[in-house]
Every structure is written in C-alpha cells, then in structure tokens.
Coordinates of C-alpha atoms and ligand atoms in Angstrom, one line a residue:
M145 CA -26.4 -13.3 23.7
S146 CA -23.9 -15.7 22.2
E147 CA -20.0 -15.3 23.5
S148 CA -18.5 -13.8 20.5
K149 CA -15.4 -15.7 18.4
K150 CA -12.4 -14.2 17.9
L151 CA -10.7 -13.6 14.9
F152 CA -6.9 -13.5 14.4
I153 CA -5.8 -11.8 10.8
K154 CA -1.7 -11.6 9.7
T155 CA -1.5 -9.0 7.1
Y156 CA 1.9 -9.3 4.9
G157 CA 2.6 -7.0 2.1
C158 CA 0.9 -3.8 1.0
Q159 CA -1.4 -1.2 1.6
M160 CA -4.0 -2.9 0.5
N161 CA -3.8 -5.8 2.2
V162 CA -4.2 -3.8 5.2
Y163 CA -7.6 -2.3 4.3
D164 CA -8.8 -5.6 2.8
S165 CA -8.0 -6.9 6.2
E166 CA -9.6 -4.0 7.9
R167 CA -12.6 -5.5 5.5
M168 CA -12.8 -9.3 6.0
A169 CA -12.4 -8.5 9.6
E170 CA -15.5 -6.3 9.1
A171 CA -17.6 -9.0 7.0
L172 CA -16.6 -11.8 9.4
G173 CA -18.0 -9.1 12.5
G174 CA -21.5 -10.3 10.8
Q175 CA -20.2 -13.7 12.1
G176 CA -20.3 -13.1 15.6
Y177 CA -16.0 -12.2 15.3
V178 CA -14.1 -9.9 16.9
E179 CA -10.4 -9.2 16.4
T180 CA -7.8 -10.8 18.7
Q181 CA -4.1 -10.0 18.3
S182 CA -3.0 -13.2 19.2
A183 CA -3.4 -16.3 17.4
D184 CA -3.8 -18.8 20.2
D185 CA -6.7 -17.4 21.6
A186 CA -8.8 -17.0 18.3
D187 CA -11.7 -19.1 16.8
M188 CA -9.8 -18.0 13.5
I189 CA -6.7 -17.6 12.0
L190 CA -6.7 -16.1 8.6
L191 CA -2.7 -14.7 6.6
N192 CA -4.2 -12.8 4.4
T193 CA -0.6 -13.4 2.0
C194 CA 1.3 -11.7 -0.4
H195 CA 2.8 -12.9 -3.5
I196 CA 5.5 -10.0 -5.1
R197 CA 8.5 -11.7 -4.0
E198 CA 9.8 -14.7 -3.9
K199 CA 9.4 -17.1 -1.5
A200 CA 6.2 -15.8 -0.6
A201 CA 4.1 -19.1 -0.9
E202 CA 7.2 -20.9 1.1
K203 CA 7.0 -18.6 4.2
V204 CA 3.1 -18.7 4.3
Y205 CA 3.3 -23.0 4.0
S206 CA 5.9 -23.0 7.4
E207 CA 3.7 -20.1 8.9
L208 CA 0.9 -22.6 8.6
G209 CA 3.5 -25.8 10.1
R210 CA 3.0 -23.4 12.8
F211 CA -0.2 -23.8 13.7
K212 CA -0.4 -27.7 13.9
G213 CA -0.1 -27.3 17.8
L214 CA -2.5 -24.9 17.8
K215 CA -5.2 -26.9 15.9
A216 CA -4.6 -30.5 17.5
E217 CA -5.5 -28.4 21.1
K218 CA -8.5 -26.8 19.6
P219 CA -10.1 -29.1 16.4
D220 CA -12.9 -26.1 15.8
L221 CA -9.9 -23.5 15.3
K222 CA -10.5 -22.7 11.5
I223 CA -7.2 -21.8 9.1
G224 CA -7.8 -19.7 6.5
V225 CA -5.4 -18.3 3.5
A226 CA -6.4 -14.9 2.1
G227 CA -4.5 -12.2 -0.6
C228 CA -2.4 -13.2 -3.7
V229 CA -1.1 -16.3 -2.6
A230 CA -3.9 -17.6 -2.6
Q231 CA -5.0 -16.6 -5.7
A232 CA -1.7 -18.1 -7.1
E233 CA -1.7 -21.1 -5.5
G234 CA -5.5 -22.1 -4.6
E235 CA -6.5 -25.8 -4.2
E236 CA -2.5 -26.9 -4.0
I237 CA -2.6 -25.2 -0.5
M238 CA -5.3 -27.4 0.9
R239 CA -3.5 -30.6 -0.7
R240 CA -0.1 -29.1 0.8
Q241 CA -0.9 -28.5 4.3
P242 CA -4.8 -30.0 5.1
L243 CA -5.2 -28.2 8.2
V244 CA -6.2 -25.0 6.3
D245 CA -9.7 -25.5 5.9
L246 CA -10.7 -21.9 3.7
V247 CA -8.8 -20.3 0.7
V248 CA -9.7 -16.9 -0.7
G249 CA -8.7 -14.8 -3.4
P250 CA -8.8 -10.7 -3.3
Q251 CA -11.6 -10.3 -5.7
S252 CA -13.8 -13.0 -3.1
Y253 CA -14.0 -11.3 0.1
H254 CA -17.4 -10.3 0.2
R255 CA -18.2 -14.4 0.1
L256 CA -16.3 -15.1 3.3
P257 CA -19.1 -15.4 5.3
E258 CA -20.7 -17.7 3.5
M259 CA -17.4 -19.9 3.3
E260 CA -16.8 -19.2 7.3
A261 CA -20.6 -21.0 7.6
K262 CA -19.3 -24.0 5.3
T263 CA -16.3 -24.4 7.7
R264 CA -18.2 -24.5 10.4
T265 CA -20.4 -27.9 8.8
G266 CA -17.1 -29.5 8.3
A267 CA -16.4 -29.1 5.0
K268 CA -13.2 -27.1 3.5
A269 CA -14.0 -23.6 1.5
L270 CA -12.3 -22.9 -1.8
D271 CA -12.8 -19.6 -3.7
T272 CA -10.3 -17.8 -6.0
D273 CA -12.9 -16.8 -8.7
F274 CA -12.8 -13.3 -10.3
P275 CA -17.0 -12.7 -9.9
E276 CA -18.6 -9.9 -12.0
E277 CA -20.3 -8.6 -8.6
D278 CA -18.7 -5.4 -6.8
K279 CA -16.9 -7.2 -3.6
F280 CA -16.7 -3.4 -2.3
E281 CA -20.8 -3.1 -2.1
K282 CA -20.9 -6.3 -0.6
L283 CA -18.3 -5.6 2.0
K284 CA -19.9 -1.9 2.3
N285 CA -20.7 -2.7 6.3
R286 CA -18.0 -1.3 8.5
P287 CA -18.7 -1.0 11.9
K288 CA -19.9 2.6 13.0
A289 CA -16.3 2.4 16.2
K290 CA -14.9 5.2 16.3
R291 CA -11.2 4.9 14.5
G292 CA -8.1 6.7 14.2
P293 CA -6.8 9.7 12.1
T294 CA -6.2 8.2 9.2
A295 CA -7.3 5.2 6.9
F296 CA -7.1 3.7 3.8
L297 CA -9.6 3.5 0.7
T298 CA -9.3 1.3 -2.0
V299 CA -10.2 3.1 -4.8
Q300 CA -8.9 0.6 -8.0
E301 CA -7.9 -2.5 -8.0
G302 CA -5.9 -4.9 -10.5
C303 CA -3.7 -3.9 -13.4
D304 CA -3.8 -4.3 -17.1
K305 CA -0.1 -3.1 -17.5
F306 CA 1.5 -5.9 -17.6
C307 CA 5.6 -5.5 -16.4
A308 CA 7.2 -8.3 -17.5
F309 CA 8.5 -8.9 -13.2
C310 CA 5.1 -8.7 -12.0
V311 CA 2.4 -10.8 -10.7
V312 CA -0.2 -8.1 -10.1
P313 CA -2.2 -8.3 -13.1
Y314 CA -2.4 -12.8 -12.4
T315 CA -3.4 -12.3 -9.1
R316 CA -5.6 -9.2 -8.9
G317 CA -6.7 -9.3 -12.1
A318 CA -7.6 -6.6 -14.8
E319 CA -8.0 -3.0 -13.6
V320 CA -11.5 -2.5 -12.0
S321 CA -12.2 0.9 -10.8
R322 CA -14.9 1.9 -7.9
P323 CA -18.0 4.0 -8.8
A324 CA -17.0 7.5 -7.3
D325 CA -20.6 7.7 -5.3
R326 CA -19.7 5.0 -3.6
I327 CA -16.1 6.0 -2.5
I328 CA -17.7 9.1 -1.2
R329 CA -20.4 7.8 0.9
E330 CA -17.3 5.5 2.4
A331 CA -14.9 8.5 2.8
Q332 CA -18.0 10.4 4.8
D333 CA -18.8 7.0 7.1
L334 CA -15.0 7.6 8.0
V335 CA -14.7 10.9 8.9
D336 CA -17.8 10.4 10.9
R337 CA -15.8 8.0 12.9
G338 CA -13.1 10.5 13.6
V339 CA -10.9 9.8 10.3
R340 CA -9.0 12.8 9.0
E341 CA -6.8 12.0 6.1
I342 CA -7.4 9.2 3.5
T343 CA -5.1 7.2 1.2
L344 CA -6.4 6.4 -1.6
L345 CA -5.2 3.0 -2.9
G346 CA -5.0 1.1 -6.1
Q347 CA -2.3 -0.8 -7.9
N348 CA -2.6 1.6 -10.2
V349 CA -4.5 4.1 -8.4
N350 CA -4.1 7.5 -11.0
A351 CA -5.3 4.7 -13.9
Y352 CA -8.8 5.3 -11.8
H353 CA -11.8 5.7 -14.3
G354 CA -14.5 5.3 -11.7
A355 CA -18.4 5.9 -12.9
G356 CA -19.0 9.5 -12.2
P357 CA -22.9 11.4 -12.0
N358 CA -22.2 12.1 -16.1
G359 CA -19.9 9.2 -17.0
D360 CA -16.4 8.1 -15.7
I361 CA -14.3 10.8 -14.1
T362 CA -10.5 10.9 -13.6
L363 CA -9.0 10.3 -10.3
A364 CA -8.4 13.8 -9.9
S365 CA -12.1 14.8 -10.6
L366 CA -12.6 12.3 -7.8
I367 CA -10.0 13.9 -5.4
W368 CA -12.2 17.3 -5.9
E369 CA -14.5 15.7 -5.0
L370 CA -13.8 14.1 -1.9
N371 CA -11.7 18.1 -1.1
K372 CA -15.7 19.1 -0.6
V373 CA -15.6 16.4 2.4
D374 CA -16.5 18.4 5.8
G375 CA -13.8 17.1 8.6
L376 CA -11.5 15.3 5.9
E377 CA -8.7 17.4 6.2
R378 CA -5.4 15.4 4.0
I379 CA -5.9 13.6 1.2
R380 CA -3.1 11.2 -0.5
F381 CA -2.9 8.5 -2.9
T382 CA -0.7 5.8 -3.9
T383 CA 0.7 3.9 -6.3
S384 CA 0.6 5.6 -9.3
H385 CA 1.9 4.8 -13.1
P386 CA 4.2 7.3 -15.0
N387 CA 2.2 6.9 -17.8
D388 CA -1.4 8.1 -16.0
M389 CA 0.0 11.0 -14.6
A390 CA -2.4 12.9 -16.5
D391 CA -2.8 16.5 -16.5
D392 CA -5.6 17.5 -13.9
L393 CA -3.7 15.2 -12.1
I394 CA -0.5 17.1 -11.8
E395 CA -2.6 20.5 -11.9
A396 CA -4.6 19.0 -8.9
H397 CA -0.8 19.3 -6.7
G398 CA -0.6 22.8 -7.5
T399 CA -4.1 23.6 -6.3
C400 CA -5.9 21.5 -4.3
D401 CA -5.6 22.5 -0.8
K402 CA -6.2 19.1 0.6
L403 CA -4.0 17.0 -1.6
M404 CA -0.7 16.6 -0.2
P405 CA 2.8 17.7 -1.6
Y406 CA 3.8 13.9 -2.1
L407 CA 4.1 11.5 -4.5
H408 CA 4.8 7.6 -5.0
L409 CA 5.9 7.5 -8.6
P410 CA 7.5 4.1 -9.1
V411 CA 10.1 4.1 -12.3
Q412 CA 12.0 1.1 -11.3
S413 CA 15.0 1.7 -13.7
G414 CA 17.3 4.5 -15.4
S415 CA 17.9 2.4 -18.0
D416 CA 16.1 3.1 -21.2
R417 CA 17.0 -0.4 -22.6
I418 CA 15.8 -2.4 -19.1
L419 CA 13.1 0.0 -19.1
K420 CA 12.1 -1.3 -22.7
R421 CA 12.4 -5.1 -21.3
M422 CA 10.6 -4.5 -18.5
N423 CA 7.7 -3.1 -20.4
R424 CA 7.4 -0.3 -18.8
S425 CA 6.1 2.1 -21.6
H426 CA 8.3 5.0 -20.3
T427 CA 11.8 6.4 -20.7
A428 CA 14.1 7.6 -17.7
E429 CA 14.0 11.0 -19.7
S430 CA 9.6 11.4 -20.0
Y431 CA 9.9 10.2 -16.2
L432 CA 12.4 13.1 -15.5
R433 CA 10.6 15.3 -17.7
L434 CA 7.1 14.7 -16.1
I435 CA 8.8 15.5 -12.7
E436 CA 10.0 18.8 -13.7
R437 CA 6.1 19.4 -14.5
I438 CA 5.2 18.1 -11.5
R439 CA 7.3 20.2 -9.4
A440 CA 6.4 23.0 -11.4
A441 CA 2.7 22.5 -10.4
R442 CA 4.1 21.7 -6.6
P443 CA 7.9 23.0 -6.2
D444 CA 8.1 21.4 -2.3
I445 CA 6.7 18.3 -3.5
V446 CA 8.0 15.3 -1.8
M447 CA 9.1 12.2 -4.4
S448 CA 9.4 8.7 -3.8
G449 CA 9.8 5.6 -6.0
D450 CA 10.3 1.5 -6.3
F451 CA 13.3 0.4 -7.7
I452 CA 14.6 -2.8 -9.2
V453 CA 17.7 -3.8 -9.5
G454 CA 19.3 -7.0 -11.0
F455 CA 16.5 -7.4 -13.2
P456 CA 17.7 -10.1 -15.9
E457 CA 20.8 -8.8 -18.4
E458 CA 20.8 -5.7 -16.5
T459 CA 24.6 -4.7 -16.8
E460 CA 26.9 -2.3 -14.7
E461 CA 26.2 0.3 -17.2
D462 CA 22.5 0.1 -16.7
F463 CA 22.9 0.5 -13.2
Q464 CA 24.5 3.3 -13.7
A465 CA 21.8 4.8 -15.6
T466 CA 19.0 3.9 -12.3
M467 CA 22.0 5.8 -10.3
D468 CA 22.1 9.0 -12.6
L469 CA 18.5 9.1 -12.2
V470 CA 18.1 9.0 -8.9
E471 CA 21.1 11.6 -8.1
Q472 CA 18.5 13.9 -10.3
V473 CA 15.2 13.1 -9.2
K474 CA 16.4 13.0 -5.3
Y475 CA 14.0 11.1 -3.4
G476 CA 12.7 11.6 -0.3
Y477 CA 11.4 8.0 0.1
A478 CA 12.2 4.7 -1.8
Y479 CA 11.9 1.3 -2.0
S480 CA 14.3 -0.4 -3.8
F481 CA 14.4 -4.5 -4.7
K482 CA 16.8 -7.3 -5.8
Y483 CA 15.0 -8.8 -8.8
S484 CA 13.0 -11.8 -7.8
T485 CA 11.7 -14.4 -10.0
R486 CA 8.2 -14.8 -10.6
P487 CA 7.3 -17.8 -12.3
G488 CA 4.5 -17.4 -15.0
T489 CA 6.3 -13.8 -15.8
P490 CA 8.0 -13.2 -19.0
A491 CA 10.8 -11.6 -17.3
A492 CA 11.6 -15.3 -15.3
E493 CA 12.2 -17.0 -18.9
R494 CA 15.6 -14.7 -19.0
A495 CA 19.3 -14.7 -18.2
Q496 CA 19.7 -14.0 -14.7
V497 CA 22.1 -11.4 -13.1
D498 CA 24.5 -12.9 -10.8
P499 CA 22.9 -12.4 -7.3
D500 CA 26.2 -11.2 -5.6
A501 CA 26.5 -8.2 -8.3
A502 CA 23.0 -8.0 -7.6
D503 CA 23.3 -7.5 -4.0
D504 CA 26.0 -4.9 -4.4
R505 CA 23.8 -2.9 -6.6
L506 CA 21.1 -2.9 -4.0
Q507 CA 23.3 -1.6 -1.4
R508 CA 24.8 1.6 -3.8
L509 CA 21.5 2.3 -5.0
Q510 CA 20.3 2.3 -1.0
A511 CA 22.7 4.0 0.2
L512 CA 22.4 7.4 -2.2
I513 CA 18.4 7.0 -1.8
T514 CA 19.3 7.0 2.0
R515 CA 21.4 10.1 1.7
H516 CA 18.9 11.5 0.0
Q517 CA 16.4 11.2 2.1
R518 CA 18.3 12.4 4.9
E519 CA 19.1 15.4 3.4
I520 CA 15.7 16.1 2.6
Q521 CA 14.7 15.3 6.2
D522 CA 17.9 17.6 7.3
S523 CA 16.4 20.5 5.3
M524 CA 13.2 20.3 7.6
V525 CA 14.8 21.8 10.2
G526 CA 13.7 25.4 10.8
R527 CA 10.5 25.2 8.4
T528 CA 6.8 24.8 9.8
V529 CA 4.7 21.9 9.5
R530 CA 1.4 20.7 9.7
V531 CA 1.6 17.8 11.6
L532 CA -1.5 15.4 12.2
F533 CA -1.0 13.7 15.3
E534 CA -1.3 9.7 15.5
K535 CA -0.1 8.5 18.7
T536 CA 1.4 8.5 22.1
G537 CA 5.3 8.7 21.8
R538 CA 8.2 6.4 24.0
L539 CA 8.9 9.3 26.0
E540 CA 6.6 10.5 28.6
G541 CA 4.3 13.4 27.1
Q542 CA 5.2 12.9 23.6
M543 CA 2.8 12.5 20.7
V544 CA 4.1 11.4 16.9
G545 CA 2.2 12.3 14.0
K546 CA 3.3 13.0 10.2
S547 CA 4.0 16.7 8.5
E548 CA 2.2 16.8 5.4
Y549 CA 5.4 15.5 3.6
L550 CA 5.0 12.1 5.6
H551 CA 7.8 12.7 8.2
S552 CA 7.6 11.4 11.4
V553 CA 7.7 14.4 13.7
H554 CA 7.7 13.8 17.5
V555 CA 6.6 17.0 19.8
K556 CA 6.6 16.8 23.7
A557 CA 4.1 19.3 25.0
R558 CA 0.7 18.9 27.2
G559 CA -2.6 19.2 25.4
I560 CA -2.3 17.7 22.4
E561 CA -4.5 14.7 21.0
V562 CA -4.3 12.0 18.8
G563 CA -6.1 13.3 15.6
D564 CA -5.0 17.1 16.3
L565 CA -3.8 18.8 13.4
R566 CA -1.4 21.3 14.9
E567 CA 1.6 23.7 13.3
V568 CA 4.8 22.8 14.3
R569 CA 8.1 24.1 14.1
I570 CA 10.8 21.4 13.2
T571 CA 14.0 21.9 15.8
D572 CA 15.6 18.9 14.8
S573 CA 16.2 16.1 12.5
G574 CA 17.1 12.3 13.3
A575 CA 17.8 8.9 11.7
N576 CA 14.4 8.3 10.9
S577 CA 12.1 11.2 12.4
L578 CA 11.7 15.6 12.9
A579 CA 11.1 16.3 16.0
G580 CA 10.0 20.0 17.1
E581 CA 7.6 22.4 18.8
L582 CA 4.0 23.4 18.6
L583 CA 3.5 26.6 17.0
S584 CA -0.6 26.6 17.4
F585 CA -3.0 25.5 20.1
G586 CA -6.0 25.1 18.3
D587 CA -7.0 23.3 14.9
Ligands
LIG739 N1 2.2 -0.6 -9.8 C1 2.9 -0.5 -9.6 C2 4.0 0.6 -10.3 O1 3.7 0.0 -11.6 O2 5.1 1.3 -10.3 C3 3.7 -0.8 -8.4 C4 3.3 -1.7 -7.7 S1 4.1 -3.0 -7.3 C5 2.9 -4.4 -6.1 C6 5.0 -2.9 -6.0 C7 6.4 -2.9 -6.2 O3 6.9 -4.4 -6.2 C8 7.1 -2.4 -8.0 O4 6.7 -1.3 -7.7 C9 8.4 -3.0 -7.5 O5 9.3 -2.4 -7.6 C10 8.1 -4.2 -6.9 N2 8.0 -5.7 -7.4 C11 6.8 -6.4 -8.2 N3 7.6 -7.6 -8.6 C12 9.0 -7.5 -8.5 C13 9.8 -8.2 -8.9 N4 9.5 -10.0 -9.7 N5 10.6 -8.5 -8.1 C14 11.4 -7.2 -7.3 N6 10.2 -6.5 -7.4 C15 9.5 -6.2 -7.2
LIG740 FE1 2.9 -4.7 -11.7 FE2 2.5 -2.3 -11.3 FE3 3.8 -2.7 -13.6 FE4 0.7 -3.3 -13.3 S1 2.2 -1.0 -13.6 S2 2.1 -4.8 -13.3 S3 1.5 -3.7 -11.0 S4 4.4 -3.3 -11.8

C-alpha cells in the first residue's frame, strides 16, 4: 500500500468554515491524504479563509509568504487557498503569490480531488464557480471513523439579504437549502459515529426551506424530523435572521425536547435609523417584540447576538440606542465588531465614523455585554443543568462539557466519559465557565 500523504488545513472565520474544512479533508482522504496538525510535515497545505472583515486578504498573503521556505525545501508541496478570500480574490491570489497551486471557492469543494490531481501534473488549478450541482451530495463520503460528541452540519448556504456592510451574498452566493432527506441521512451517520449534539449551520439558517417529501419544509419541520433520530440528544442552529424567525420555530423552542434553550439572533444595532441604512428591514422595536415572544415560548432561553459599532454615519445617539437595546435584552453571549469597510458593499462608499470614537463605543458596549454575560452565568449557581461532556480538563480527574445553555461546565468526578450526558448541580461561577458536582450516574 502506498504511504499516505499529509494534509494541513488552517481554518479561519465562522463555524461554516470549520464544517467545510472537515468536508475538504474527507474529499481529499479519497486521494490518500490524512490530516496532520503541522504545516512542516504536510504534502498539501490548505488555508480556508474568511473575508468578513478587512485585512483578511492581507493576512492570507502574509501567511502564504511564511510557506516560502517550506516550498523551497519541498518542491512537491502543494499550497491551496479556499474559502471566501479565494472566492473574492480568485486568480489575483496566484498572481500575487506564485507559490499557490490551487484556489477554490466555497461552492466548488467537491471538485477538490480533480483539482489536486491537476496540481500533481505541475499545473495550477482555479475554481471559483457557483456550479449547479449539489456540492454536499458529491462530498458525502464522510469516513466512518468515530468522532467527538458534537458536530456541525450545514443545511443552508448563501444569503439574499444584502445587508449594506456584508460580503456574504457576494462570496457565498444566493441562498440555497439542502434537501431534508440528505440532512437526516448525514445526521444519522454522525450519530452512528458517536455524535450526540448537532448544530445546524447556515448564514441564514432560519430561512431554511429545503425539499421535503411533500414540498419545501421549514427549519422547524427539519428540527422535528431530527428530533426523531434515536441517539441524537441535542439540536442547535445558527445563525438566524430576525425576519426569518417563523411562528413554528418559536413554538418549537417551547415544545421540542431536543432543541436547546439558546438562540443566536443578531440585531447589529439598536437604532432604527442605522438599521434602515444597514438594509436590515427590522426595527429595534420589532426585534424586542420578537424576543418577548421567544421568551414566552421558552422562558429560560439564553439569547446571543451580533453587533456592529461605528457603522457609517452612526452618531453617539444611535450608539446609545444600541446600549439601551442591550440593556433590555440582556444577552448571555454576544459578538461585537467595529465596522470594517468591505469594498464593493454599499456602506463602503459612505461617511466613515472616526476610528477613535468607534473604538470607544466598542469598549463601552463590550463592557456592558460582559456584565450581563457574567450575571447570567452567575445566576446558574445552585441550579441543576444537563452537561454533555466533551473533553478532559486541565486538572487531574476533571471533565469539561457544555450545559444546555452553552455554558462550559467543569466537573471533578470519577467515571465520566467523553460523550456522557449527566445532571450536574452548579456550585461555582468563574471568569468564563461554571463548576459543578455530578448528580446522576447514568444517562
Ligand atoms: N447572517 C447573519 C445575520 O444576518 O445576522 C450574520 C452572518 S455574518 C457572517 C456574521 C457577523 O459578522 C454579522 O452578524 C456582523 O455582525 C459581522 N459583520 C459582517 N460584516 C461586517 C463588517 N463589514 N464589519 C464588521 N462586522 C461585520
Ligand atoms: Fe450578511 Fe447576515 Fe446580512 Fe446576509 S443577513 S447580508 S449574511 S449580515
């Protein structure tokens, strides 16, 4: 048997890239590649890139520059760029960095095996098309190896919303949903290999409308189908858009036992003027009413969100409206970013906010979010949660897992295995995680 080749993948950006990297590794597994954790002993290096904020492309070029020495030592080493920078920059990457052999956009990963074979002949391979064929179907050969208790599963890709700041509709293309039967098959396969929690992924996951047995089905219907999969214990989904939060999905949060009480629902700003300029087509008020309805369905749900501060033309008053909204919602988690100009998007042409003012706003927002985050985490002390254990901790005999609310929980006890789901009483709240004691011995 020929010796296997080694593949090193470096992943930047969102969870969808993490999922895509796994699938690329599987696709190249068919070409005899096994993954390595070090670029130094790789036969192929793939950078799976993100283009959501500025300087991403520059970071990729400087990372590529670092591989010059390696390539000189190992002329057979193949270097590829995948992901949204590959989609946005295309051929420019090979022009600026001749050591790159392969450039592949997110919709063409199923073509990687042919592309890799092409590079072995000494030719360069470039594919940034948006082909009609179903890349997921062609990528379906996940190896049957056992895996950890949690997994991502992409159900929807692309976006038609065109928020004024965002590159996703350009780099990931139009919204496409995968057929339900294929998702359920993939989920079953993951469960057979040890997975107990699946996070459904999509740039606008709640806009999911994949084909079901009798026409298109909603994300809530898909979740109900997955709820029937034996051995699957937990379902999550991300990222959702407020306008696609349908009634059946809100209701599922109250009635579907495997759907976890955590929801990532980005709002971006609390100012209606800015939301309009962002082309978000919701208001702060409609978002707050939506959260009321979600909390009525599932009172203990922990909310999470995304914010952009310093969006063009944002005034101190607009920013205060964001602070007010955060104060009302009280997020358990939130991701806040300073606006980053993306060439080609409408907001790039508008009057930019002074960078020092934007920095100052970001700090104030993050301080408020951190305070709420800590209050919500501290409120878990004394409560009983169910923890899915994912790995061993740093201390002797310690195991770490996640509660249904996505808090990290550390437990010191004998007899817990990775993949166990146990009841834990929370005894302490630290900087970024909780500690607790085991209440149940079986699951
Ligand atoms: N589809 C999701 C939504 O509409 O809320 C968000 C997906 S986007 C990939 C992830 C986050 O990146 C956004 O919610 C936004 O906060 C942030 N983001 C996108 N473009 C940005 C930009 N130009 N500058 C700063 N943050 C940005
Ligand atoms: Fe980007 Fe999300 Fe807006 Fe789509 S809905 S354009 S992915 S921020």
